[in-house]
XYZ file of C-alpha atoms in Angstrom:
488
model
C 5.636 12.795 11.711
C 7.317 13.331 15.025
C 5.218 12.918 18.211
C 5.957 15.406 20.940
C 6.111 12.872 23.468
C 8.613 10.525 21.763
C 11.744 9.991 24.077
C 15.000 8.536 23.585
C 16.630 8.795 26.931
C 17.450 5.461 28.441
C 16.346 6.712 31.737
C 12.697 6.275 30.595
C 13.148 3.235 28.884
C 11.914 0.790 31.726
C 9.146 2.837 32.666
C 7.929 2.844 29.042
C 8.443 -0.818 28.719
C 6.015 -1.438 31.509
C 3.119 0.395 29.996
C 1.463 -2.297 27.726
C 0.296 -1.111 24.426
C 1.684 2.483 24.965
C 0.882 4.741 21.965
C 1.786 8.507 21.996
C -1.487 10.637 21.652
C -1.636 12.854 18.475
C -3.717 14.211 15.718
C -2.191 11.503 13.448
C -2.721 8.717 16.167
C -6.208 9.751 17.058
C -7.110 9.692 13.276
C -5.936 6.088 12.729
C -7.898 4.951 15.722
C -11.149 6.359 15.240
C -11.643 8.051 11.864
C -12.414 5.031 9.763
C -15.195 2.616 9.064
C -14.021 -0.873 8.587
C -16.836 -1.455 6.076
C -15.502 -0.913 2.583
C -17.955 0.074 -0.260
C -15.104 -0.285 -2.789
C -15.753 -4.165 -3.110
C -19.510 -3.604 -3.615
C -19.064 -1.171 -6.502
C -16.034 -2.811 -8.144
C -18.301 -5.017 -10.294
C -19.889 -1.879 -11.777
C -17.360 -0.512 -14.212
C -19.007 2.756 -14.788
C -18.832 3.707 -10.962
C -15.629 4.717 -9.229
C -14.802 2.965 -6.086
C -15.373 4.753 -2.605
C -12.090 3.734 -1.366
C -8.500 3.190 -2.684
C -8.289 -0.401 -1.208
C -6.217 0.313 1.722
C -6.799 -2.565 4.484
C -6.241 -0.116 7.338
C -8.313 2.731 5.872
C -10.640 1.141 3.178
C -12.858 4.462 2.990
C -9.690 6.747 2.295
C -9.190 7.777 -1.300
C -11.364 6.552 -4.297
C -11.163 4.428 -7.514
C -11.991 5.127 -11.162
C -9.460 8.111 -11.933
C -5.986 9.571 -11.265
C -5.480 13.326 -10.240
C -2.966 15.043 -11.942
C -3.278 18.450 -10.458
C -5.147 20.605 -7.877
C -5.778 24.188 -7.798
C -7.164 25.092 -4.347
C -8.272 28.431 -3.461
C -9.030 28.858 0.402
C -10.144 31.781 2.431
C -10.001 31.974 6.079
C -11.933 34.934 7.391
C -11.085 36.746 10.764
C -14.272 35.148 12.248
C -12.542 31.718 11.199
C -15.256 31.014 8.536
C -13.620 29.216 5.739
C -14.591 29.526 2.005
C -12.871 27.143 -0.501
C -12.977 26.204 -4.015
C -10.967 23.084 -5.746
C -10.396 22.475 -9.308
C -9.058 19.063 -9.923
C -7.502 17.960 -13.143
C -7.966 14.084 -13.588
C -7.856 11.241 -16.005
C -10.420 8.501 -15.838
C -9.017 4.892 -15.690
C -12.259 3.377 -16.703
C -15.714 4.440 -17.978
C -17.232 6.624 -15.069
C -20.824 7.551 -14.774
C -20.243 8.417 -11.117
C -17.186 8.847 -8.760
C -16.246 10.122 -5.329
C -14.247 12.773 -3.808
C -13.169 13.147 -0.048
C -14.669 16.390 1.538
C -15.887 17.119 4.930
C -17.088 20.722 4.430
C -20.413 21.119 2.847
C -20.254 21.439 -0.840
C -22.538 24.108 -2.544
C -21.645 23.428 -6.290
C -20.050 20.795 -8.435
C -19.067 21.130 -12.083
C -17.528 18.334 -14.212
C -15.777 19.493 -17.332
C -17.557 23.050 -16.894
C -20.875 21.633 -16.589
C -23.197 21.544 -13.404
C -23.099 17.866 -11.899
C -25.571 16.304 -9.499
C -23.966 15.309 -6.098
C -24.606 13.958 -2.707
C -22.583 14.140 0.378
C -22.455 11.990 3.552
C -19.452 12.098 5.875
C -16.403 12.500 3.902
C -17.623 10.991 0.749
C -18.778 13.501 -2.037
C -20.609 11.184 -4.640
C -20.652 12.944 -7.961
C -22.825 12.242 -10.960
C -21.649 14.176 -14.229
C -24.032 14.789 -16.974
C -22.245 12.592 -19.374
C -20.472 9.304 -18.726
C -16.409 9.970 -18.723
C -14.874 7.703 -21.213
C -11.746 5.725 -20.137
C -8.589 7.610 -20.580
C -10.411 11.040 -20.675
C -8.977 13.943 -19.247
C -11.514 15.981 -17.291
C -11.942 18.774 -14.742
C -13.956 19.008 -11.510
C -14.625 22.058 -9.602
C -16.152 21.899 -6.072
C -17.160 24.995 -3.995
C -17.750 24.646 -0.352
C -17.746 26.678 2.887
C -17.976 26.355 6.528
C -16.147 26.539 9.947
C -13.664 23.617 9.831
C -12.043 24.640 13.308
C -14.986 23.379 14.779
C -15.387 20.297 12.608
C -14.390 16.823 13.747
C -14.850 13.656 11.961
C -15.241 10.322 14.186
C -13.474 12.297 16.982
C -10.597 13.592 14.819
C -9.752 17.099 14.168
C -7.108 18.709 11.655
C -8.038 22.287 11.566
C -6.675 24.366 14.579
C -7.641 27.672 15.586
C -4.633 30.008 16.546
C -4.839 33.555 18.163
C -4.188 35.209 14.657
C -5.640 32.637 12.272
C -5.568 28.895 12.073
C -3.683 25.956 10.696
C -4.874 22.736 9.026
C -2.430 19.800 8.998
C -2.431 16.035 9.859
C -1.597 12.549 9.140
C -3.036 10.189 7.808
C -5.636 12.867 6.781
C -6.061 16.494 6.616
C -7.195 17.355 3.218
C -10.997 16.835 3.771
C -10.980 19.711 6.163
C -9.988 22.368 3.439
C -10.022 20.794 -0.201
C -11.826 18.035 -2.166
C -9.418 15.327 -3.124
C -8.696 11.805 -3.885
C -7.110 11.314 -0.251
C -4.762 8.452 -0.459
C -0.817 8.695 -0.767
C -1.317 6.352 -3.950
C -2.719 9.316 -6.046
C 0.050 11.972 -6.006
C -0.607 15.166 -7.878
C 0.897 18.792 -8.322
C -0.508 21.683 -6.475
C -1.321 25.267 -7.145
C -2.660 26.619 -3.678
C -3.967 30.195 -3.335
C -4.575 31.386 0.217
C -6.642 34.455 1.034
C -6.452 36.136 4.134
C -7.336 39.647 5.617
C -4.636 42.320 5.007
C -1.818 42.115 7.336
C -2.239 38.261 7.891
C 0.381 35.901 6.180
C -0.742 32.585 4.729
C 1.909 29.918 4.127
C 1.684 26.529 2.434
C 4.008 23.842 0.605
C 6.228 24.692 -2.227
C 7.407 27.891 -3.708
C 5.720 31.320 -2.979
C 4.900 32.206 -6.879
C 3.110 35.582 -5.851
C 1.142 37.659 -3.627
C -1.567 40.069 -4.584
C -4.583 41.872 -3.522
C -8.064 40.417 -4.188
C -10.793 42.787 -3.005
C -10.248 43.343 0.700
C -8.074 40.185 0.964
C -4.437 39.385 0.417
C -3.741 36.188 -2.109
C -0.679 34.313 -1.426
C -0.083 31.618 -4.041
C 1.958 28.528 -3.341
C 3.156 26.225 -6.056
C 4.145 22.385 -5.539
C 5.515 21.080 -8.954
C 6.741 17.702 -7.774
C 4.121 14.919 -7.034
C 2.615 15.035 -3.455
C 0.389 13.131 -1.300
C -2.629 14.744 -0.003
C -1.859 14.678 3.550
C 1.477 16.376 2.826
C -0.210 19.516 1.952
C -1.049 22.125 4.760
C -2.140 25.562 5.129
C -1.315 28.169 7.931
C -2.920 31.755 8.130
C -1.721 34.183 10.987
C 0.709 36.696 12.116
C 4.049 35.344 11.125
C 7.508 36.473 10.985
C 8.771 35.316 7.638
C 12.423 34.748 6.696
C 13.844 33.803 3.255
C 17.148 32.807 1.798
C 18.814 30.563 -0.535
C 21.484 28.085 0.175
C 23.166 25.489 -2.092
C 20.596 26.208 -4.789
C 17.473 25.475 -2.495
C 14.956 28.135 -1.636
C 14.274 28.390 2.265
C 11.292 30.014 3.809
C 10.763 29.929 7.478
C 7.590 31.233 9.161
C 7.466 31.806 12.960
C 4.073 32.532 14.783
C 4.320 35.594 16.696
C 2.240 34.173 19.420
C 5.323 32.018 20.481
C 6.817 33.029 23.549
C 10.118 34.929 23.450
C 12.257 31.837 24.554
C 10.443 29.302 22.278
C 10.608 31.756 19.227
C 14.546 32.098 19.809
C 14.937 28.344 20.074
C 12.917 27.704 17.075
C 15.098 30.234 15.341
C 18.132 28.681 16.109
C 17.116 25.376 15.376
C 15.400 25.792 11.768
C 18.381 27.859 10.889
C 20.494 24.637 10.972
C 18.122 23.130 8.416
C 20.447 23.645 5.576
C 23.401 21.901 7.442
C 20.854 19.046 8.083
C 20.423 18.886 4.469
C 23.977 18.715 3.620
C 24.487 15.796 6.254
C 21.554 13.840 4.789
C 22.820 14.234 1.244
C 25.984 12.641 1.971
C 24.218 9.480 2.710
C 21.067 9.613 0.572
C 21.658 11.790 -2.541
C 20.497 14.984 -3.579
C 17.565 16.794 -1.874
C 14.499 15.864 -3.784
C 12.813 19.415 -4.008
C 13.631 22.925 -4.943
C 12.118 24.257 -1.484
C 12.472 23.826 2.153
C 12.234 25.676 5.451
C 9.593 25.414 8.208
C 6.654 26.605 9.957
C 6.496 26.990 13.612
C 2.917 27.487 14.840
C 1.184 28.313 18.275
C -1.413 25.845 17.676
C -1.444 22.966 19.917
C -0.868 20.060 17.681
C 0.925 17.595 19.673
C 3.248 16.858 16.799
C 5.532 17.916 13.913
C 4.670 16.784 10.491
C 6.753 16.446 7.251
C 4.692 18.513 5.119
C 6.238 18.671 1.779
C 9.206 20.753 1.460
C 8.247 22.901 4.406
C 7.863 20.794 7.557
C 5.503 22.133 10.341
C 6.479 22.262 13.886
C 4.414 22.851 17.070
C 5.861 25.482 19.146
C 6.283 22.976 22.103
C 9.253 21.270 20.408
C 11.383 24.275 20.996
C 10.398 25.218 24.637
C 13.013 25.212 27.304
C 14.302 21.517 27.962
C 12.832 20.287 24.608
C 15.590 18.114 22.554
C 18.950 16.940 23.352
C 20.771 20.334 22.903
C 20.867 23.209 25.112
C 18.918 26.204 23.576
C 17.581 24.518 20.213
C 16.210 21.108 19.043
C 17.687 19.912 15.690
C 16.703 16.340 16.330
C 13.154 16.966 15.273
C 14.312 19.071 12.423
C 16.593 16.246 11.223
C 13.529 13.892 11.400
C 11.311 15.930 9.287
C 13.834 16.722 6.753
C 14.695 12.996 6.368
C 11.088 12.396 5.697
C 11.349 14.485 2.419
C 13.218 11.215 1.168
C 11.569 8.683 2.937
C 7.733 9.323 3.101
C 7.466 12.373 0.597
C 9.453 11.662 -2.361
C 9.018 8.086 -1.938
C 5.668 7.440 -0.498
C 3.596 4.608 0.942
C 1.174 2.392 -0.887
C -0.445 0.881 2.073
C -0.453 2.494 5.659
C 0.704 -0.781 7.244
C 4.316 -0.030 5.905
C 4.477 3.000 7.860
C 7.707 1.816 9.442
C 9.483 2.485 6.120
C 8.643 6.307 6.747
C 9.037 6.632 10.406
C 11.742 3.852 11.242
C 13.979 5.118 8.482
C 13.438 8.943 9.455
C 14.098 7.949 13.363
C 17.241 6.236 12.171
C 18.598 9.173 10.152
C 17.640 11.503 13.265
C 19.807 9.154 15.392
C 22.505 9.429 12.946
C 22.279 13.122 12.971
C 22.373 13.206 16.717
C 25.599 11.013 16.549
C 27.391 13.584 14.304
C 26.457 16.403 16.754
C 27.923 14.551 19.739
C 24.647 13.874 21.069
C 25.148 9.992 21.706
C 25.977 7.208 19.399
C 23.638 5.129 17.347
C 25.158 1.943 18.948
C 24.111 3.172 22.492
C 20.768 4.208 21.709
C 20.200 0.928 19.921
C 21.704 -0.879 22.917
C 19.653 0.915 25.440
C 16.354 -0.038 23.838
C 17.510 -3.700 23.019
C 18.387 -4.351 26.465
C 15.918 -2.546 28.451
C 12.866 -2.295 26.217
C 10.885 -5.004 28.054
C 8.478 -7.767 26.661
C 5.763 -4.987 25.536
C 8.225 -3.348 23.617
C 8.608 -6.420 21.262
C 5.070 -7.481 21.159
C 4.078 -5.266 18.245
C 4.691 -6.491 14.603
C 5.860 -3.132 13.501
C 5.577 -4.380 9.715
C 1.949 -4.586 10.075
C 1.170 -2.719 13.457
C -2.482 -2.419 12.815
C -4.359 0.798 11.894
C -4.567 2.083 15.650
C -0.889 1.818 16.091
C 0.682 3.141 13.154
C 1.954 6.169 15.324
C 3.019 3.881 18.301
C 6.517 4.755 19.560
C 7.530 1.182 18.847
C 7.114 1.781 15.067
C 9.485 4.696 15.041
C 11.954 3.044 17.642
C 12.024 -0.464 16.474
C 12.053 0.676 12.783
C 15.031 2.512 13.456
C 16.736 -0.480 15.189
C 15.679 -2.686 12.350
C 17.549 -0.396 10.028
C 20.530 -0.362 12.404
C 20.643 -4.192 12.663
C 20.243 -4.187 8.783
C 23.283 -1.979 8.239
C 25.244 -4.335 10.755
C 24.213 -7.280 8.694
C 25.108 -5.984 5.248
C 27.537 -3.577 5.924
C 27.948 0.228 5.477
C 28.672 0.154 1.715
C 25.587 -1.949 0.868
C 23.450 -0.220 3.487
C 23.890 3.250 2.102
C 23.673 2.025 -1.447
C 20.426 0.413 -0.528
C 19.169 3.814 0.809
C 20.462 5.782 -2.080
C 18.965 3.545 -4.743
C 15.612 3.297 -2.901
C 15.009 6.991 -2.780
C 16.667 7.528 -6.381
C 14.887 4.806 -8.260
C 11.293 5.648 -6.706
C 11.619 9.400 -6.577
C 8.025 10.892 -6.777
C 6.543 7.388 -6.466
C 5.855 4.478 -3.986
C 7.409 1.581 -2.364
C 6.367 -1.302 -0.193
C 8.105 -3.366 2.429
C 8.448 -6.324 -0.071
C 9.992 -4.152 -2.720
C 12.424 -2.789 0.022
C 13.309 -6.327 1.058
C 13.918 -7.531 -2.567
C 16.171 -4.266 -3.192
C 18.015 -4.937 0.007
C 18.753 -8.618 -1.053
C 19.897 -7.436 -4.483
C 22.337 -4.880 -3.168
C 23.672 -7.296 -0.470
C 23.634 -10.455 -2.208
C 22.128 -11.828 0.846
C 18.771 -13.842 1.438
C 17.244 -11.624 4.265
C 13.554 -12.836 4.416
C 14.452 -14.385 7.979
C 15.962 -11.161 9.065
C 13.146 -8.935 8.089
C 10.595 -11.549 9.686
C 12.466 -11.320 13.033
C 12.733 -7.615 13.011
C 9.434 -6.604 11.521
C 6.911 -9.248 12.147
C 8.086 -11.344 15.240
C 6.551 -10.495 18.558
C 9.650 -11.604 20.422
C 13.224 -9.833 20.785
C 15.391 -10.743 17.515
C 18.615 -12.313 18.251
C 21.567 -10.010 17.697
């Protein structure tokens, strides 16, 4: 995720440093701060082997996700009507990890029916928890299906002050981090349970509907047009999005990758032109990153630029989504375009998407490394050196800049600007300590060996020590957990 108000300029460093606990506002940041109860039911039900836990055990978000099963595939059918009424159906293929007489899914829209293995199942719903009791207990290792039907007006729906579904002049968009899925599909909503996706978006004729992955087909279904999108690589739930509206769509293939760009026609002329100039450089960004990280992990890419007032851009898998404000006059470091934000979101395709977090406290692995690669891209474009950016923050960051332990920032601070900036600084300091050869070998091995999987800070540290042959505990303690400025 890239927050719209994150800045690099050293002109603003001193001012920022004086603001204690500064955290840019965004959908993601608000969600982190207000959307979660600190009371976990997971511990209460863990002793009952036939009941799936209401939570995946994440210390920051104990009620996110669920236990007792592993999702293999989602098939989502979602219709957004012109009056913004939403109708959805999710079919899940999952495998039970223990005997289950009851299990949970995450969904905010009111469910009207639930079927397990083709049979009607009893269910109750409270908040985002959909509690399902199938007719028969599911045996451990059993492959089963769950089909949930639901409807409502998600553009009007908030959960503990958070929204993830925005209305636009010609449609709507659902996107967010760390959560967005419960606004439009039933899921096991935590990054530890990645799955493949078949997404069928329906809209009135003349309205485009865009999502992640490959456009696998388009057809008429009654008075609606259905756009089918397929993501065959494992994906975390928050990396799925859907956008309906009046979009201008461009498609092309570069270096074997399918690119699809969608630009909201409600963007002003200047923003639209700057967005096109920026996103068309995505293949060049990919080639730059591949030189350092290895092959791009997906078959598709591109981007969506929406007129919705998101306040952020997000690395939705194989097709990032950008608020139009990133391409207004003066946004970014370049005249007439902003490729810095493009580099940030494309870097996330390796760090965050292909290799995902196991726990949200390790968010620096996503945002710090994506920010560092963004700095490297800017340097390659003559937009200032990585050394100069590092030096400015190091010298002028101020006391508050160093007070946050970015390796465990707290759930209310996962999108704090210090996680991004100091995470990038930690990466640069590590590169300086172990040398370019070991540093880039580390990055390539991390994304190569953990492709389509997960990683933790502890695992990253162990790999860094193995690649470099150095003991790095003290280094990472200083850069990730200390509340004072590390020595250089």
